[in-house]
Coordinates of C-alpha atoms in Angstrom, one line a residue:
M17 CA -18.4 23.9 13.9
A18 CA -19.5 23.4 10.3
D19 CA -21.0 26.3 8.4
L20 CA -24.6 25.5 7.8
E21 CA -25.4 28.5 5.5
R22 CA -22.4 27.9 3.4
T23 CA -23.4 24.2 3.0
L24 CA -26.9 25.1 1.8
E25 CA -25.5 27.8 -0.5
V26 CA -23.2 25.4 -2.3
F27 CA -25.9 22.8 -2.7
A28 CA -28.2 25.4 -4.2
K29 CA -25.7 26.2 -6.9
L30 CA -25.7 22.6 -8.0
S31 CA -29.4 22.7 -8.9
L32 CA -29.9 19.1 -8.0
Q33 CA -33.7 19.4 -8.5
N34 CA -33.0 19.6 -12.3
F35 CA -32.1 15.9 -12.4
T36 CA -35.3 13.8 -12.7
N37 CA -36.1 11.0 -10.3
D38 CA -36.2 8.6 -13.2
W39 CA -32.7 9.5 -14.3
V40 CA -31.3 9.2 -10.8
K41 CA -33.1 6.0 -10.1
S42 CA -31.9 4.5 -13.4
I43 CA -28.3 5.1 -12.4
W44 CA -28.7 3.6 -9.0
D45 CA -30.7 0.6 -10.2
N46 CA -27.9 -0.1 -12.8
D47 CA -25.3 -0.1 -10.0
F48 CA -23.5 2.7 -11.8
T49 CA -22.5 0.4 -14.6
E50 CA -24.6 2.3 -17.2
I51 CA -25.0 6.0 -17.1
D52 CA -27.9 7.4 -19.1
P53 CA -27.4 10.7 -21.0
L54 CA -29.0 13.9 -19.6
D55 CA -31.7 15.8 -21.3
L56 CA -30.2 18.4 -23.7
A57 CA -31.5 21.3 -21.6
V58 CA -29.9 20.0 -18.4
E59 CA -26.7 19.1 -20.2
G60 CA -26.6 22.6 -21.7
E61 CA -27.1 24.2 -18.3
L62 CA -24.2 22.0 -16.9
E63 CA -22.0 23.2 -19.8
D64 CA -23.0 26.8 -19.2
N65 CA -21.9 26.5 -15.6
G66 CA -18.6 25.0 -16.5
Y67 CA -19.7 21.6 -15.2
H68 CA -19.7 23.1 -11.7
T69 CA -15.9 22.9 -11.4
V70 CA -15.8 26.1 -9.3
T71 CA -18.7 24.8 -7.1
F72 CA -17.0 21.5 -6.6
R73 CA -13.9 23.1 -5.3
I74 CA -16.1 24.9 -2.7
L75 CA -17.9 21.6 -2.0
Q76 CA -14.6 20.0 -1.2
T77 CA -13.9 22.5 1.6
V78 CA -17.5 22.1 2.9
F79 CA -17.0 18.3 3.1
D80 CA -13.7 18.8 4.9
D81 CA -15.4 21.1 7.4
W82 CA -18.1 18.5 8.2
K83 CA -15.6 15.7 8.4
S84 CA -13.5 17.5 11.0
N85 CA -16.2 19.3 13.0
K86 CA -18.9 16.6 12.6
E87 CA -21.8 19.0 13.5
G88 CA -23.1 22.5 13.0
K89 CA -23.5 25.3 15.6
D90 CA -26.8 23.9 16.8
G91 CA -25.6 20.3 17.0
E92 CA -27.1 19.2 13.7
G93 CA -25.3 16.6 11.6
F94 CA -24.5 16.8 7.9
W95 CA -27.0 14.2 6.9
S96 CA -29.8 15.6 9.0
V97 CA -29.2 19.0 7.2
L98 CA -29.7 17.3 3.9
V99 CA -32.9 15.5 5.0
E100 CA -34.4 18.6 6.6
N101 CA -33.7 20.8 3.5
D102 CA -34.9 18.1 1.1
I103 CA -31.5 17.7 -0.6
S104 CA -31.2 14.4 -2.3
H105 CA -27.8 12.8 -1.7
K106 CA -28.7 10.2 -4.3
S107 CA -29.0 12.9 -6.9
L108 CA -25.7 14.4 -5.9
I109 CA -24.0 11.0 -6.2
A110 CA -25.6 10.4 -9.5
L111 CA -24.2 13.7 -10.7
F112 CA -20.8 12.6 -9.5
A113 CA -21.1 9.3 -11.4
Y114 CA -22.2 11.1 -14.6
L115 CA -19.3 13.6 -14.5
M116 CA -16.8 10.9 -13.7
E117 CA -18.1 8.9 -16.7
I118 CA -17.8 11.8 -19.3
G119 CA -14.6 13.2 -17.8
N120 CA -12.7 9.9 -18.0
K121 CA -13.2 9.6 -21.8
K122 CA -10.0 10.2 -23.9
T123 CA -11.9 12.6 -26.1
S124 CA -13.3 14.8 -23.3
G125 CA -12.3 18.5 -23.1
S126 CA -10.3 20.0 -20.3
T127 CA -13.3 21.2 -18.4
K128 CA -15.0 17.8 -18.4
K129 CA -11.8 16.1 -17.3
E130 CA -11.4 18.6 -14.5
A131 CA -15.1 18.1 -13.4
G132 CA -14.6 14.3 -13.5
I133 CA -11.6 14.5 -11.2
L134 CA -13.3 16.9 -8.8
S135 CA -16.4 14.7 -8.7
A136 CA -14.3 11.7 -7.7
S137 CA -12.6 13.8 -5.0
C138 CA -15.9 15.0 -3.6
Y139 CA -17.3 11.5 -3.6
I140 CA -14.2 10.2 -1.7
K141 CA -14.5 13.1 0.8
M142 CA -18.3 12.4 1.2
L143 CA -17.5 8.8 2.2
S144 CA -15.3 10.2 5.0
I145 CA -18.2 12.2 6.6
P146 CA -19.5 10.3 9.7
G147 CA -22.8 8.7 9.0
S148 CA -22.1 7.9 5.3
I149 CA -22.5 4.2 6.0
A150 CA -26.0 4.6 7.3
F151 CA -27.0 6.5 4.2
K152 CA -25.4 3.9 1.9
V153 CA -23.1 6.4 0.2
F154 CA -20.5 3.7 -0.5
H155 CA -21.0 1.7 -3.6
P156 CA -18.2 -0.6 -4.8
V157 CA -18.6 0.2 -8.5
L158 CA -18.6 3.9 -8.1
Y159 CA -15.7 3.8 -5.6
E160 CA -13.6 1.8 -8.0
K161 CA -14.4 4.2 -10.8
A162 CA -13.2 7.1 -8.6
V163 CA -10.0 5.2 -7.7
D164 CA -9.5 4.3 -11.4
I165 CA -9.3 8.0 -12.2
I166 CA -6.1 8.3 -10.1
K167 CA -4.2 5.9 -12.4
T168 CA -4.5 8.3 -15.3
I169 CA -1.6 10.1 -13.8
N170 CA 0.6 7.3 -15.1
T171 CA 0.0 8.3 -18.7
L172 CA -0.5 12.0 -18.1
G173 CA 1.6 14.0 -20.5
A174 CA 2.6 10.9 -22.5
G175 CA 0.8 11.7 -25.7
S176 CA -2.1 13.2 -23.8
K177 CA -4.5 14.7 -26.3
R178 CA -7.9 16.4 -26.4
K179 CA -10.3 17.1 -29.2
R180 CA -10.7 20.4 -30.9
S181 CA -13.7 21.2 -32.9
V182 CA -13.0 22.3 -36.5
S183 CA -15.2 23.1 -39.5
P184 CA -14.2 20.9 -42.4
A185 CA -14.0 22.2 -45.9
P186 CA -16.8 21.1 -48.3
S187 CA -14.3 18.9 -50.2
Q188 CA -13.4 17.1 -46.9
K189 CA -17.1 16.3 -46.3
G190 CA -17.3 14.4 -49.6
K191 CA -14.3 12.3 -48.8
R192 CA -15.1 11.5 -45.2
G193 CA -17.0 8.3 -45.8
R194 CA -14.2 6.8 -48.0
G195 CA -11.6 7.9 -45.5
N196 CA -13.4 6.2 -42.6
K197 CA -13.8 3.0 -44.6
T198 CA -10.1 2.8 -45.4
R199 CA -9.3 3.5 -41.8
N200 CA -11.2 0.6 -40.5
Q201 CA -9.6 -1.7 -43.0
D202 CA -6.1 -0.9 -41.8
P203 CA -5.3 -3.1 -38.8
T204 CA -2.1 -1.2 -38.0
L205 CA -4.1 1.9 -37.0
N206 CA -5.4 2.4 -33.5
L207 CA -9.0 3.4 -33.8
Q208 CA -8.8 5.0 -30.3
D209 CA -6.6 7.7 -31.8
F210 CA -9.6 8.9 -33.8
G211 CA -12.7 10.6 -32.3
S212 CA -16.2 9.3 -32.6
D213 CA -17.4 12.6 -34.0
D214 CA -16.4 13.4 -37.5
D215 CA -16.2 17.2 -36.9
E216 CA -13.4 17.0 -34.4
S217 CA -9.6 16.7 -34.5
I218 CA -6.9 15.9 -32.0
E219 CA -4.9 18.6 -30.1
E220 CA -2.1 18.1 -27.6
L221 CA -2.7 19.1 -24.1
A222 CA -0.8 22.3 -23.1
P223 CA 1.9 21.9 -20.4
Q224 CA -0.2 24.1 -18.1
E225 CA -3.1 21.8 -18.5
I226 CA -1.0 18.7 -17.8
S227 CA 0.4 20.4 -14.6
G228 CA -3.1 21.4 -13.5
F229 CA -4.4 17.8 -14.0
R230 CA -1.5 16.4 -12.2
K231 CA -2.1 18.5 -9.1
L232 CA -5.8 17.6 -9.2
L233 CA -4.9 13.9 -9.4
E234 CA -2.4 14.1 -6.6
S235 CA -5.0 15.9 -4.5
L236 CA -7.5 13.0 -5.2
L237 CA -4.8 10.5 -4.1
K238 CA -4.4 12.4 -0.9
D239 CA -8.1 12.3 -0.3
L240 CA -8.1 8.5 -0.8
I241 CA -5.2 8.2 1.7
S242 CA -7.2 10.3 4.2
L243 CA -10.2 8.0 3.7
L244 CA -8.1 4.9 4.3
E245 CA -6.9 6.3 7.6
T246 CA -10.4 6.5 9.1
T247 CA -12.9 4.5 7.0
S248 CA -12.9 0.8 6.6
L249 CA -13.2 -1.0 3.2
R250 CA -14.2 -4.2 5.0
Q251 CA -17.7 -4.0 3.5
S252 CA -16.2 -4.6 0.0
E253 CA -13.2 -6.9 -0.2
S254 CA -13.0 -6.5 -3.9
S255 CA -12.7 -2.7 -3.5
A256 CA -9.8 -3.1 -1.1
Y257 CA -8.0 -5.4 -3.6
H258 CA -8.7 -3.0 -6.4
T259 CA -7.2 -0.1 -4.4
V260 CA -4.1 -2.2 -3.8
Q261 CA -3.6 -2.8 -7.5
I262 CA -4.0 0.9 -8.4
L263 CA -1.6 2.1 -5.6
A264 CA 1.0 -0.5 -6.6
T265 CA 1.2 0.9 -10.1
L266 CA 1.8 4.4 -8.7
T267 CA 4.9 3.2 -6.8
R268 CA 6.8 3.2 -10.1
Q269 CA 6.3 6.9 -10.7
D270 CA 8.6 9.8 -9.8
T271 CA 11.2 7.7 -8.1
D272 CA 13.7 10.5 -8.2
T273 CA 11.6 12.6 -5.8
Y274 CA 11.0 9.9 -3.2
D275 CA 13.5 8.9 -0.4
G276 CA 11.7 5.6 0.4
K277 CA 10.3 6.8 3.8
F278 CA 6.6 6.6 3.4
D279 CA 5.9 6.4 7.2
Q280 CA 7.3 9.8 8.2
G281 CA 5.6 13.2 8.0
T282 CA 2.1 14.2 6.8
I283 CA 0.7 13.1 3.5
Q284 CA 0.9 16.7 2.3
R285 CA 4.7 16.4 2.2
L286 CA 4.9 13.0 0.5
S287 CA 5.6 12.5 -3.2
L288 CA 3.5 10.3 -5.5
P289 CA 5.2 6.9 -4.7
G290 CA 5.3 7.9 -1.0
L291 CA 1.6 8.4 -1.0
A292 CA 1.1 5.1 -2.7
Y293 CA 3.2 3.2 -0.2
R294 CA 1.4 5.0 2.7
G295 CA -1.9 3.8 1.3
L296 CA -0.6 0.3 0.9
S297 CA 0.5 0.2 4.5
L298 CA -2.9 1.4 5.6
L299 CA -4.6 -1.3 3.6
C300 CA -2.5 -3.9 5.3
K301 CA -4.0 -3.1 8.7
P302 CA -6.9 -4.9 10.4
L303 CA -9.2 -1.9 9.8
H304 CA -9.8 -3.0 6.2
G305 CA -10.4 -6.7 6.5
H306 CA -8.3 -9.9 6.6
V307 CA -4.7 -8.8 6.9
G308 CA -3.2 -11.9 5.4
S309 CA -5.2 -11.6 2.2
L310 CA -4.4 -7.9 1.8
V311 CA -0.7 -8.4 2.5
N312 CA -0.8 -11.2 -0.1
A313 CA -2.3 -8.9 -2.7
T314 CA 0.2 -6.2 -1.9
C315 CA 3.2 -8.5 -2.3
K316 CA 1.7 -9.9 -5.5
Y317 CA 1.5 -6.4 -7.2
L318 CA 4.9 -5.3 -5.8
L319 CA 6.7 -8.4 -7.1
P320 CA 7.6 -6.7 -10.5
N321 CA 9.2 -3.9 -8.6
L322 CA 11.4 -6.3 -6.7
L323 CA 12.3 -8.2 -9.8
M324 CA 13.2 -4.9 -11.6
L325 CA 10.9 -5.6 -14.5
I326 CA 10.2 -2.8 -17.0
G327 CA 6.8 -1.8 -18.5
D328 CA 4.7 -4.9 -19.1
N329 CA 7.0 -7.0 -17.0
K330 CA 9.9 -7.0 -19.5
V331 CA 13.6 -7.5 -18.8
A332 CA 16.1 -4.7 -19.5
A333 CA 17.9 -5.2 -22.8
T334 CA 21.3 -4.1 -21.4
S335 CA 21.9 -3.0 -17.8
V336 CA 19.1 -2.3 -15.4
P337 CA 18.2 1.4 -15.5
K338 CA 18.9 3.5 -12.4
H339 CA 15.3 4.4 -11.7
I340 CA 14.2 0.7 -11.9
Q341 CA 16.8 -0.1 -9.3
V342 CA 15.5 2.7 -7.1
T343 CA 12.0 1.3 -7.5
R344 CA 13.3 -2.0 -6.2
D345 CA 14.9 -0.3 -3.2
H346 CA 11.7 1.4 -2.3
A347 CA 9.7 -1.9 -2.5
M348 CA 12.4 -3.6 -0.5
Y349 CA 12.1 -1.0 2.3
F350 CA 8.3 -1.2 2.3
I351 CA 8.4 -5.1 2.7
S352 CA 10.9 -4.8 5.5
S353 CA 8.8 -2.2 7.2
L354 CA 5.8 -4.4 6.8
L355 CA 7.5 -7.2 8.6
K356 CA 8.4 -5.0 11.5
S357 CA 4.9 -3.6 11.9
E358 CA 2.7 -6.6 11.1
E359 CA 3.6 -10.1 12.5
R360 CA 0.9 -11.7 10.4
S361 CA 2.8 -10.8 7.2
V362 CA 5.6 -13.3 7.8
N363 CA 4.1 -16.2 5.9
T364 CA 3.1 -14.1 2.9
V365 CA 6.6 -12.5 2.8
K366 CA 8.1 -16.0 2.8
T367 CA 6.0 -16.9 -0.2
L368 CA 7.0 -13.6 -1.9
L369 CA 10.7 -14.5 -1.4
Q370 CA 10.1 -17.9 -3.0
H371 CA 8.5 -16.3 -6.0
M372 CA 11.4 -13.9 -6.3
C373 CA 13.9 -16.8 -6.3
T374 CA 12.0 -18.8 -8.9
K375 CA 11.0 -15.9 -11.2
V376 CA 14.2 -13.9 -11.3
P377 CA 15.3 -13.2 -14.9
D378 CA 18.1 -15.3 -16.2
K379 CA 20.7 -12.5 -16.4
A380 CA 23.7 -12.1 -14.2
E381 CA 22.9 -8.6 -13.1
Y382 CA 19.4 -9.5 -12.2
R383 CA 20.4 -12.5 -10.3
G384 CA 22.9 -10.5 -8.3
K385 CA 20.7 -7.6 -7.4
V386 CA 17.6 -9.8 -6.7
A387 CA 19.7 -12.0 -4.4
Q388 CA 20.7 -8.9 -2.5
S389 CA 17.0 -8.0 -2.1
V390 CA 16.1 -11.5 -0.9
V391 CA 18.9 -11.3 1.7
T392 CA 17.9 -7.9 2.9
I393 CA 14.3 -8.9 3.4
L394 CA 15.4 -12.2 5.1
Q395 CA 17.2 -10.2 7.8
E396 CA 13.8 -9.0 9.0
L397 CA 12.4 -12.5 9.5
P398 CA 12.3 -14.0 12.9
N399 CA 14.6 -17.0 13.6
T400 CA 12.1 -19.7 12.9
A401 CA 10.9 -18.3 9.6
Y402 CA 14.5 -17.6 8.6
G403 CA 15.5 -21.2 9.3
H404 CA 12.6 -22.4 7.2
M405 CA 13.7 -20.3 4.3
V406 CA 17.3 -21.6 4.5
E407 CA 15.8 -25.1 4.5
W408 CA 13.9 -24.1 1.4
F409 CA 17.1 -22.8 -0.3
Y410 CA 18.6 -26.2 0.4
K411 CA 15.8 -27.8 -1.6
L412 CA 16.0 -25.1 -4.3
S413 CA 19.7 -26.0 -4.7
K414 CA 18.6 -29.4 -5.8
H415 CA 15.9 -28.2 -8.2
S416 CA 15.7 -29.7 -11.6
K417 CA 16.1 -26.3 -13.3
I418 CA 19.6 -25.1 -13.6
N419 CA 18.7 -21.4 -13.1
N420 CA 17.1 -22.2 -9.8
R421 CA 20.2 -24.0 -8.5
A422 CA 22.4 -21.2 -9.7
F423 CA 20.3 -18.6 -8.0
A424 CA 20.4 -20.5 -4.8
M425 CA 24.2 -20.2 -4.9
E426 CA 23.9 -16.4 -5.2
V427 CA 21.6 -16.2 -2.2
V428 CA 23.6 -18.6 0.0
L429 CA 26.9 -16.7 -0.7
S430 CA 25.2 -13.4 0.2
L431 CA 23.8 -14.9 3.4
L432 CA 27.3 -16.0 4.5
S433 CA 28.3 -12.3 4.6
T434 CA 25.7 -11.6 7.2
P435 CA 26.2 -12.3 11.0
E436 CA 25.3 -15.8 12.1
R437 CA 22.1 -16.1 14.1
Q438 CA 21.8 -17.8 17.4
P439 CA 18.9 -20.2 18.1
D440 CA 16.1 -19.1 20.4
E441 CA 14.1 -21.2 22.8
N442 CA 11.1 -21.4 20.5
M443 CA 13.0 -23.1 17.7
T444 CA 13.0 -26.9 17.2
P445 CA 16.4 -28.6 16.9
E446 CA 15.7 -29.4 13.2
T447 CA 15.1 -25.7 12.3
A448 CA 17.9 -24.4 14.6
V449 CA 20.4 -26.3 12.4
F450 CA 19.6 -24.2 9.3
I451 CA 20.2 -20.8 10.9
K452 CA 23.9 -21.7 11.3
H453 CA 26.5 -20.8 8.6
T454 CA 27.5 -24.4 8.6
S455 CA 24.3 -25.3 6.8
L456 CA 25.0 -22.6 4.2
L457 CA 28.5 -23.9 3.6
G458 CA 27.1 -27.4 3.2
I459 CA 24.7 -26.2 0.5
L460 CA 27.6 -24.6 -1.5
L461 CA 29.8 -27.6 -1.1
A462 CA 27.1 -30.1 -2.2
R463 CA 26.8 -28.1 -5.5
C464 CA 30.5 -28.2 -6.3
S465 CA 29.8 -31.5 -8.1
D466 CA 26.6 -30.4 -9.8
A467 CA 25.6 -31.9 -13.1
A468 CA 25.6 -28.5 -14.8
P469 CA 29.0 -26.8 -15.4
T470 CA 27.6 -23.3 -14.7
V471 CA 26.3 -24.4 -11.3
R472 CA 29.6 -26.3 -10.5
T473 CA 31.6 -23.2 -11.4
R474 CA 29.4 -20.9 -9.4
A475 CA 29.4 -23.2 -6.3
I476 CA 33.2 -23.7 -6.4
S477 CA 33.8 -19.9 -6.9
S478 CA 31.4 -19.1 -4.0
F479 CA 32.9 -21.7 -1.7
S480 CA 36.4 -20.4 -2.6
T481 CA 35.4 -16.9 -1.7
C482 CA 34.5 -18.1 1.8
F483 CA 38.2 -18.8 2.5
L484 CA 38.8 -15.0 2.4
S485 CA 36.2 -14.3 5.1
K486 CA 37.1 -12.7 8.3
D487 CA 34.2 -14.3 10.2
R488 CA 35.5 -16.5 13.0
V489 CA 32.7 -19.0 12.7
I490 CA 33.2 -19.5 9.0
K491 CA 37.0 -19.8 9.4
E492 CA 36.6 -22.5 12.1
T493 CA 34.0 -24.4 10.0
L494 CA 36.2 -24.3 6.9
Q495 CA 39.2 -25.4 8.9
D496 CA 37.3 -28.5 10.0
I497 CA 36.0 -29.1 6.4
V498 CA 39.4 -29.0 4.7
T499 CA 41.3 -31.0 7.3
P500 CA 42.0 -34.4 5.8
R501 CA 41.0 -37.6 7.6
S502 CA 43.3 -40.6 8.0
R503 CA 42.0 -43.9 6.7
L504 CA 43.3 -45.6 9.9
R505 CA 41.0 -43.6 12.2
E506 CA 37.9 -45.6 11.5
H507 CA 36.3 -44.6 14.8
A508 CA 37.1 -40.9 14.5
P509 CA 34.1 -38.5 14.5
P510 CA 32.8 -37.8 10.9
H511 CA 33.3 -34.6 9.1
L512 CA 31.1 -31.7 10.0
I513 CA 30.1 -31.6 6.3
P514 CA 31.0 -34.8 4.3
T515 CA 32.4 -34.5 0.9
P516 CA 29.6 -34.8 -1.6
A517 CA 29.2 -37.8 -3.9
M518 CA 31.1 -37.2 -7.1
D519 CA 28.5 -37.5 -9.9
I520 CA 30.8 -36.2 -12.6
R521 CA 34.1 -37.9 -12.9
T522 CA 36.4 -38.8 -15.8
Q523 CA 37.9 -42.3 -16.0
S524 CA 41.5 -41.0 -16.0
T525 CA 41.2 -39.0 -12.8
T526 CA 39.1 -41.0 -10.3
D527 CA 41.4 -43.9 -9.3
D528 CA 44.2 -41.9 -7.8
M529 CA 42.0 -39.4 -5.8
P530 CA 40.1 -41.1 -3.0
D531 CA 37.4 -39.1 -1.2
D532 CA 39.1 -39.9 2.2
D533 CA 41.3 -36.8 1.6
G534 CA 38.2 -34.6 1.9
V535 CA 37.4 -31.4 0.1
T536 CA 40.8 -30.8 -1.2
S537 CA 40.8 -34.0 -3.3
M538 CA 37.4 -33.0 -4.7
F539 CA 38.8 -29.6 -5.9
R540 CA 41.8 -31.4 -7.4
R541 CA 39.4 -33.5 -9.4
R542 CA 37.5 -30.4 -10.5
A543 CA 40.8 -29.0 -11.6
K544 CA 40.8 -31.7 -14.3
D545 CA 37.1 -31.1 -15.2
P546 CA 36.2 -31.2 -18.9
K547 CA 34.9 -27.6 -18.7
V548 CA 37.4 -24.7 -18.7
N549 CA 35.5 -22.5 -16.3
V550 CA 35.2 -25.3 -13.8
R551 CA 39.0 -25.9 -14.0
K552 CA 39.7 -22.3 -13.5
A553 CA 37.4 -22.0 -10.5
A554 CA 38.9 -25.2 -8.9
L555 CA 42.5 -24.0 -9.3
H556 CA 41.5 -20.7 -7.7
A557 CA 39.8 -22.6 -4.9
L558 CA 42.9 -24.7 -4.3
E559 CA 45.1 -21.6 -4.2
N560 CA 42.7 -20.0 -1.6
I561 CA 42.8 -23.2 0.5
I562 CA 46.7 -23.2 0.5
R563 CA 46.7 -19.5 1.5
F564 CA 44.1 -20.3 4.2
Q565 CA 46.1 -23.2 5.6
C566 CA 49.5 -21.5 5.1
P567 CA 49.1 -17.7 5.1
D568 CA 52.9 -17.2 4.6
Y569 CA 52.9 -18.9 1.2
S570 CA 53.5 -16.7 -1.8
R571 CA 51.6 -17.0 -5.0
Q572 CA 54.7 -18.5 -6.7
D573 CA 54.8 -21.2 -3.9
S574 CA 51.1 -22.0 -4.5
M575 CA 51.6 -22.3 -8.3
A576 CA 54.5 -24.7 -7.7
I577 CA 52.4 -26.9 -5.5

């Protein structure tokens, strides 16, 4: 049972009657977009009471009590207690809004910042109390302001500063006007680094203060996760999307303290990125609205994680940092878990994979690691969706952009290292063809004569690697591909994968190498390619073919041939 006396006692300490009806009404009428200043006397009393930081901590426990117990000892509800005791919930929410506004300013002191975070926490907890919808406690603007406070944890400690009042010397007063004028004329200076009041200077936050704020912000995030578990955001679609955006930014923090398992244990044991992923998983459930739209928003904001972009979507100058790779692994695990728990996410994840393939940075390390991510996520797709994606890779391998064709080779080669799927009864014959390794080999083989030397080289090297595979299906398919056809057998069945048209040939090498000899003749032509790397790849492929056909041949025998 909730403690009625304690509830009334904590509300009495807040002195809500000091806030005029006009002030409260103005805040509500402006939809919390404009917060009017308080009278000096009321503001002074707030300051004397430490902006009620101690009282708000007690209020948090009171709200938790009402949320879990739902009623007092006589069966009364929280909202009926407020009405019967003439306690204005609108005045309380207006106070929350005011303290969030002043506490979120860069120049606010520690007490104001603490009060702002605690106000946001109390508001989030208040939304969780049964009956809050009837009293219209939820407001999209105020909710989003409360959620925005959480994202300050991203920059906490990174140059965090607060203002300290100082008494300038008389000589400083005389120079202040000229100093400000010069400051505004210098475009290289950030005006936000300077306060709006002339009698204040900047002071670094102490480590203890940073640690205290961090704990408060993590507690606020946990309150938000608890809210998402029980209370729907369906009434405000924009608020749900905004929450997704904020939580996605938190997934890039403290990666070294998170093992990727957001769906195990209580929220009290989860680290910052674990809490963020737990929140994202909750938002992707039917409780909060249209699942497809929310999953789409989640994938959109996690795309930079999967592409291993740094900061403002920048590419690493040298190698990809370890913590960025860990961030990618966490996002990959989340998407895979999402596919297992929510069938309606399949189409959105397919779109996500396509964006990953077309937006991957043009660097070898990025292509290799992103290709691994694509293949890992592909393994969670059902057969039909998997077949559609392989068909899309076939189209990507013919794209006009060289980078897209090259990346398709990376993905196809990685897919060949996975077990071959078997068609199910729900698949159409057209789609069933694409889940076989035969189709993947055909994509590689078709690009061995690509117009771009880099793609030719990559395709030949990838196809050559397949001859070293231990997979029985791949070995049988390759055996059929490299076996020459006789010209006299006109009615013999065609090759499983025909030799691609030779778009790039030199006049001196085309007449004596007919296509009837199959793949081997194509690699012999590529061994006389104008580009050095293509010739090297083709010679290596020929060596692997010889070793594949005749395992007892030595390297010296191969070179002699």
